[in-house]
Short mmCIF file of N, CA and C in Angstrom, two decimals:
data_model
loop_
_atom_site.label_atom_id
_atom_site.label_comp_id
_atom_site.label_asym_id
_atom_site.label_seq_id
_atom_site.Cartn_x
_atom_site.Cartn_y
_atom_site.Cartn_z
N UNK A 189 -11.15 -45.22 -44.80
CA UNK A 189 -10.91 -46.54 -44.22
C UNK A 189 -9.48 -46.64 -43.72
N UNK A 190 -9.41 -47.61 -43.22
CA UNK A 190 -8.09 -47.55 -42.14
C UNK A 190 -7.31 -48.24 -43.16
N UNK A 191 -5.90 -48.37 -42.96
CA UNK A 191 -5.65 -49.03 -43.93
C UNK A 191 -4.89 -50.47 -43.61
N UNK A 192 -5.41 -50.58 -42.03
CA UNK A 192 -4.65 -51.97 -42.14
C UNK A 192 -5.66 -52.57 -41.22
N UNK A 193 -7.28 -51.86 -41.38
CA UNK A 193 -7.72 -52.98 -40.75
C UNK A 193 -9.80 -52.50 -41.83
N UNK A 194 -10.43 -53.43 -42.02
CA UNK A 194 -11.77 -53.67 -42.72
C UNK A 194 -12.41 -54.26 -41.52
N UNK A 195 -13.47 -53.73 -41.19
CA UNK A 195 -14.20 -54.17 -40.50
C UNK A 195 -15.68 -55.36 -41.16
N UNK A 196 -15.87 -55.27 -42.21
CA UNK A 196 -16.29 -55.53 -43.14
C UNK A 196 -15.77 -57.26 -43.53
N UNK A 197 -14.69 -56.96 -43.45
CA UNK A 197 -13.74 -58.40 -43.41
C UNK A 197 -13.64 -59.65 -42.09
N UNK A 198 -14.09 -58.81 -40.86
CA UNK A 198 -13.96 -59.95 -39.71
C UNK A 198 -14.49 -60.75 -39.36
N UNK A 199 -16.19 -60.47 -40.09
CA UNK A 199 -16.94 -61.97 -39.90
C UNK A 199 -15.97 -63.10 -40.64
N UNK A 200 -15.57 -62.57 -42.03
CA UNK A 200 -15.11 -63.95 -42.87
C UNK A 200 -13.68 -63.98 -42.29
N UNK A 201 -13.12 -63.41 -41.46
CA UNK A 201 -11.70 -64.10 -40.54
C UNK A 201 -12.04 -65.00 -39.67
N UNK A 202 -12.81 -64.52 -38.95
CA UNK A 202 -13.42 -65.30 -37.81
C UNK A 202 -13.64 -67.02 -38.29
N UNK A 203 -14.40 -66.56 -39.24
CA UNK A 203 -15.05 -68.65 -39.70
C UNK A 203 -13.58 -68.74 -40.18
N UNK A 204 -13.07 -68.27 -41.32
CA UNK A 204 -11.70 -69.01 -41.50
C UNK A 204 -10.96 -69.37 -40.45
N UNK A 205 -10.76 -68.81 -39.05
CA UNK A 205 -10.08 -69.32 -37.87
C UNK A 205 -10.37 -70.15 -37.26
N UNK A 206 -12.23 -70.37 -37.71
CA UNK A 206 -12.62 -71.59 -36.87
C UNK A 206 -12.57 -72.81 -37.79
N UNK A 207 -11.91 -72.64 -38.94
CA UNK A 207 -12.20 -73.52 -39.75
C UNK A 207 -10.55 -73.53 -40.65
N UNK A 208 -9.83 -73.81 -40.12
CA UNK A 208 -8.38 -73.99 -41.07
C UNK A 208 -8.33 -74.85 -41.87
N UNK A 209 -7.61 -74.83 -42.35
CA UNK A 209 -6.87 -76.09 -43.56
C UNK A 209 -6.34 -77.29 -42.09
N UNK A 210 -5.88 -78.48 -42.56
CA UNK A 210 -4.62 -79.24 -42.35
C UNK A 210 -3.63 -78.66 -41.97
N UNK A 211 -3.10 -77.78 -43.30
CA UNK A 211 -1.99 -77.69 -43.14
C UNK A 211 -1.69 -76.47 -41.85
N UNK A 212 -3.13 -75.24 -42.84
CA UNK A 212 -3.01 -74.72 -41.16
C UNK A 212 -3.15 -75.06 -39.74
N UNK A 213 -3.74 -75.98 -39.91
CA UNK A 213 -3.91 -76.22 -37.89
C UNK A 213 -2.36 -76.66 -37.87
N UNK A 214 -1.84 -77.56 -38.61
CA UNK A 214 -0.38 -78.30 -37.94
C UNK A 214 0.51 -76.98 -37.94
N UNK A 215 0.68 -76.08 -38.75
CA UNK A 215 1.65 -75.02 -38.64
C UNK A 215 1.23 -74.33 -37.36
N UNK A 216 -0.02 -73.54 -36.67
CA UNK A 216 -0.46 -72.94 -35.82
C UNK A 216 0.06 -73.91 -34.33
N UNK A 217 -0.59 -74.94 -34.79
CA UNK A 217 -0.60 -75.78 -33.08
C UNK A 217 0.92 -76.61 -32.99
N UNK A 218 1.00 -76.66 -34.07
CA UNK A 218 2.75 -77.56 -33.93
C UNK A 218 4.02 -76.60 -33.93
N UNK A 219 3.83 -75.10 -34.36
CA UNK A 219 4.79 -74.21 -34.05
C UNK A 219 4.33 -72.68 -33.26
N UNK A 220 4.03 -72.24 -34.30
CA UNK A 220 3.86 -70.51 -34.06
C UNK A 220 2.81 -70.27 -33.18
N UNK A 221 1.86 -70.90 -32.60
CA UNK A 221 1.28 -70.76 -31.11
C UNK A 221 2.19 -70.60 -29.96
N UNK A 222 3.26 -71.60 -29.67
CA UNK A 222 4.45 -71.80 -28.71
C UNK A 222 5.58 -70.57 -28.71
N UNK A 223 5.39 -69.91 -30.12
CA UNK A 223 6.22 -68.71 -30.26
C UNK A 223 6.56 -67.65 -29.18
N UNK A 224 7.43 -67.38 -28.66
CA UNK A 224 7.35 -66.47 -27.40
C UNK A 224 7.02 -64.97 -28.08
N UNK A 225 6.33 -64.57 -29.56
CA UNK A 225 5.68 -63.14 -29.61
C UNK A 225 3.89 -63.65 -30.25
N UNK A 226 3.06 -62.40 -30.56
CA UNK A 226 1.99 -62.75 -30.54
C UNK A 226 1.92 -63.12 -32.37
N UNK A 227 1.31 -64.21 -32.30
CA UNK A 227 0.93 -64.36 -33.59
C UNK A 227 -0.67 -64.47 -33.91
N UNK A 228 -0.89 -63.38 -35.04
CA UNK A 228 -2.63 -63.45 -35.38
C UNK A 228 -2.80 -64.68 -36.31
N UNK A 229 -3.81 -65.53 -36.43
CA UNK A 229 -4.63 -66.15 -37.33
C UNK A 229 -5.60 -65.57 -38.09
N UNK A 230 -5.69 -65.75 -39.34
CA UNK A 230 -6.58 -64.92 -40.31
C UNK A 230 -6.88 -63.90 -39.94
N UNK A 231 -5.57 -62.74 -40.04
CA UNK A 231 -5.43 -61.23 -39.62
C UNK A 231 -6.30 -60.71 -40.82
N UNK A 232 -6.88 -59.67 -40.46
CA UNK A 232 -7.71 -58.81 -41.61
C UNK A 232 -6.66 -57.57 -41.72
N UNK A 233 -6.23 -56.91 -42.51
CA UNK A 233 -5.16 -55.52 -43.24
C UNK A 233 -5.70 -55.39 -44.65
N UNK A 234 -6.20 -54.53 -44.18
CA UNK A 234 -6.75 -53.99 -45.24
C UNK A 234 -7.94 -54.23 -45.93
N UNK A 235 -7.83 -55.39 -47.63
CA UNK A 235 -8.46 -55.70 -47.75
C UNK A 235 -8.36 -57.10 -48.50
N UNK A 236 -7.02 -57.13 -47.42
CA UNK A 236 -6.67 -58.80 -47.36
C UNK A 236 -7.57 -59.18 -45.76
N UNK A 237 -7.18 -60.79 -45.87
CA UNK A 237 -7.11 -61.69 -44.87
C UNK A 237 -6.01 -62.72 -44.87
N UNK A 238 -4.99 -62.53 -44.65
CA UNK A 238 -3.80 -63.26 -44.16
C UNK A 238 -3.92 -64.21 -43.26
N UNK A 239 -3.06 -65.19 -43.74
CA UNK A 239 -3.12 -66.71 -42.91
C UNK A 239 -2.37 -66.61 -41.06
N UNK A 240 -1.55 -65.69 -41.19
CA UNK A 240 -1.04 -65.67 -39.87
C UNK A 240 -0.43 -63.84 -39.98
N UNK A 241 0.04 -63.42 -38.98
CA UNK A 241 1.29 -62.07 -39.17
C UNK A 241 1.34 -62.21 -37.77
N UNK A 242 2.59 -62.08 -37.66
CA UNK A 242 3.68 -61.63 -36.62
C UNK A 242 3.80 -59.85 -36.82
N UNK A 243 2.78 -58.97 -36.12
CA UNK A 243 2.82 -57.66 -36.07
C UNK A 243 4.30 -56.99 -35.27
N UNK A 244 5.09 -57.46 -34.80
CA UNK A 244 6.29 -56.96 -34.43
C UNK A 244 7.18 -57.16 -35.16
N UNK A 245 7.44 -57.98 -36.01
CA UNK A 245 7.82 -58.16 -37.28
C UNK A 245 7.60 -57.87 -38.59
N UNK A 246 6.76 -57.43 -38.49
CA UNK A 246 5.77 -57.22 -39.82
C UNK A 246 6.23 -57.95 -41.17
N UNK A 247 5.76 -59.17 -40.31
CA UNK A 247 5.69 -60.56 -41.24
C UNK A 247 4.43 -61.10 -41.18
N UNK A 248 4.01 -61.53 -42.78
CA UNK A 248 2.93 -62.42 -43.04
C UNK A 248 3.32 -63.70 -43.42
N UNK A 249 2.79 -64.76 -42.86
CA UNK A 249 3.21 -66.13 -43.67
C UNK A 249 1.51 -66.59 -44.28
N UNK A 250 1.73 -67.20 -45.66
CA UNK A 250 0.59 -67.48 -46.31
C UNK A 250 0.81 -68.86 -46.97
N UNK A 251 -0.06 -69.89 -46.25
CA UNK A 251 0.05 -71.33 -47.27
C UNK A 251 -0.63 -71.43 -48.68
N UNK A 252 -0.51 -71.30 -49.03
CA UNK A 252 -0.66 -71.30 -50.60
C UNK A 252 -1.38 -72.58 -51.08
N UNK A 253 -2.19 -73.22 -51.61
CA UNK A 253 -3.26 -74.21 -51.69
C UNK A 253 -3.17 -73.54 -53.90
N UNK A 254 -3.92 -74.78 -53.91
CA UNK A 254 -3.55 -74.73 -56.08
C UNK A 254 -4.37 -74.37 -56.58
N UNK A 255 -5.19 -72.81 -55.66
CA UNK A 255 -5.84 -71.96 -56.77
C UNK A 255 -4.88 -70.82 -56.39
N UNK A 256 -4.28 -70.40 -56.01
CA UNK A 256 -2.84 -70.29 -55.92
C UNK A 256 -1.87 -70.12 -57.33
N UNK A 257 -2.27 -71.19 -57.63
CA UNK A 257 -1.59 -71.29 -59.02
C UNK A 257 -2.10 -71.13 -60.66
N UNK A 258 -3.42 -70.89 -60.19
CA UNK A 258 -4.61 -70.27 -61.36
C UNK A 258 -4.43 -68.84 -61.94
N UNK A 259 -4.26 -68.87 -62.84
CA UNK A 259 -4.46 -67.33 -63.18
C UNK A 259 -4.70 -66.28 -62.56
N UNK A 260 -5.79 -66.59 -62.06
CA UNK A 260 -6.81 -65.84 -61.18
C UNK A 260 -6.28 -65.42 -59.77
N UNK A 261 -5.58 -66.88 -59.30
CA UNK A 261 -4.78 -66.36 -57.84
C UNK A 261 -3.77 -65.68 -58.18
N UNK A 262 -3.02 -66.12 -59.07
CA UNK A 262 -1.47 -65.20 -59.12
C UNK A 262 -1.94 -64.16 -59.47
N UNK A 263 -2.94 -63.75 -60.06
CA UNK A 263 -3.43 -62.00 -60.04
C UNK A 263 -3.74 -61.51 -58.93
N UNK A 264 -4.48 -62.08 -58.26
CA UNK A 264 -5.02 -61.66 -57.03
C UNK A 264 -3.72 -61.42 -56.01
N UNK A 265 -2.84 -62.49 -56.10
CA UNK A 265 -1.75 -62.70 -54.80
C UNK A 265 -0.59 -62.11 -55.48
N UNK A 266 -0.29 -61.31 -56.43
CA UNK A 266 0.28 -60.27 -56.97
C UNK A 266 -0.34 -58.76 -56.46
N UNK A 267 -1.36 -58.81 -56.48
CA UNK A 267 -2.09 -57.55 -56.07
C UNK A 267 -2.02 -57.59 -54.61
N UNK A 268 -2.31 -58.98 -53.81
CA UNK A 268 -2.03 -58.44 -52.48
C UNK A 268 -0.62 -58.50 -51.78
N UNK A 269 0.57 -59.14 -52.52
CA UNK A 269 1.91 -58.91 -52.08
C UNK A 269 2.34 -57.16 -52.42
N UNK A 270 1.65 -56.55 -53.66
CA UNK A 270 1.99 -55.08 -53.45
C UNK A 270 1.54 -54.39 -52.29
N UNK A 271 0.29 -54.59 -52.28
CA UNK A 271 -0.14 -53.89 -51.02
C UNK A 271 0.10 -53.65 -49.62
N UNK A 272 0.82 -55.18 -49.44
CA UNK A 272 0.86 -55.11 -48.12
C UNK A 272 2.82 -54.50 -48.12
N UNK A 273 3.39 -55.20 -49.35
CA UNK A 273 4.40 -54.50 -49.16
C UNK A 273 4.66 -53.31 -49.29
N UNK A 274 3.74 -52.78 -49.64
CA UNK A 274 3.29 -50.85 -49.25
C UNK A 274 3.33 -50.60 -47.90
N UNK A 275 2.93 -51.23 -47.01
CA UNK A 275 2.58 -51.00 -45.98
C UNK A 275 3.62 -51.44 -44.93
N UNK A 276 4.93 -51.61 -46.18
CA UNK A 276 5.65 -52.70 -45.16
C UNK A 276 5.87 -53.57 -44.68
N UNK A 277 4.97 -54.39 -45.41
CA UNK A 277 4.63 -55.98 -44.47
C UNK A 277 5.22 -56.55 -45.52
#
């Protein structure tokens, strides 16, 4: 498998893009759309799905919502901040 892209993963990017948070649509349409580089919405890497990345940067930004703060997320979002910072991101 590739390691920065699941094919497996793009149906469930896709509905998450058609379907944001609040907070995501105001961050997307009130800034980082207007951005003069390309920014993805619910990028698939790996065997994440990230809220946005700036691939020339190799920056991810992720809004964080309060399962987030569950056990369960900070395991999970511990496991995927290693990974991607494996990869550099």
């Amino acid at each position: 498998m590739n390691k920065t892209n699941n094919s497996k993963l793009t149906g469930n990017a896709r509905a998450l893009r058609m379907n944001m948070t609040k907070e995501e649509r105001h961050l997307w349409y009130d800034f980082l759309k207007t951005l003069p580089v390309t920014v993805n919405r619910q990028k698939v890497i790996g065997k994440c799905i990230v809220d946005f990345y700036i691939a020339s940067s190799k920056l991810v930004i992720e809004l964080d919502g309060s399962q987030h703060y569950e056990d369960n997320g900070i395991e999970n979002d511990t496991k995927r901040d290693e990974f991607l910072n494996n990869l550099g991101i």
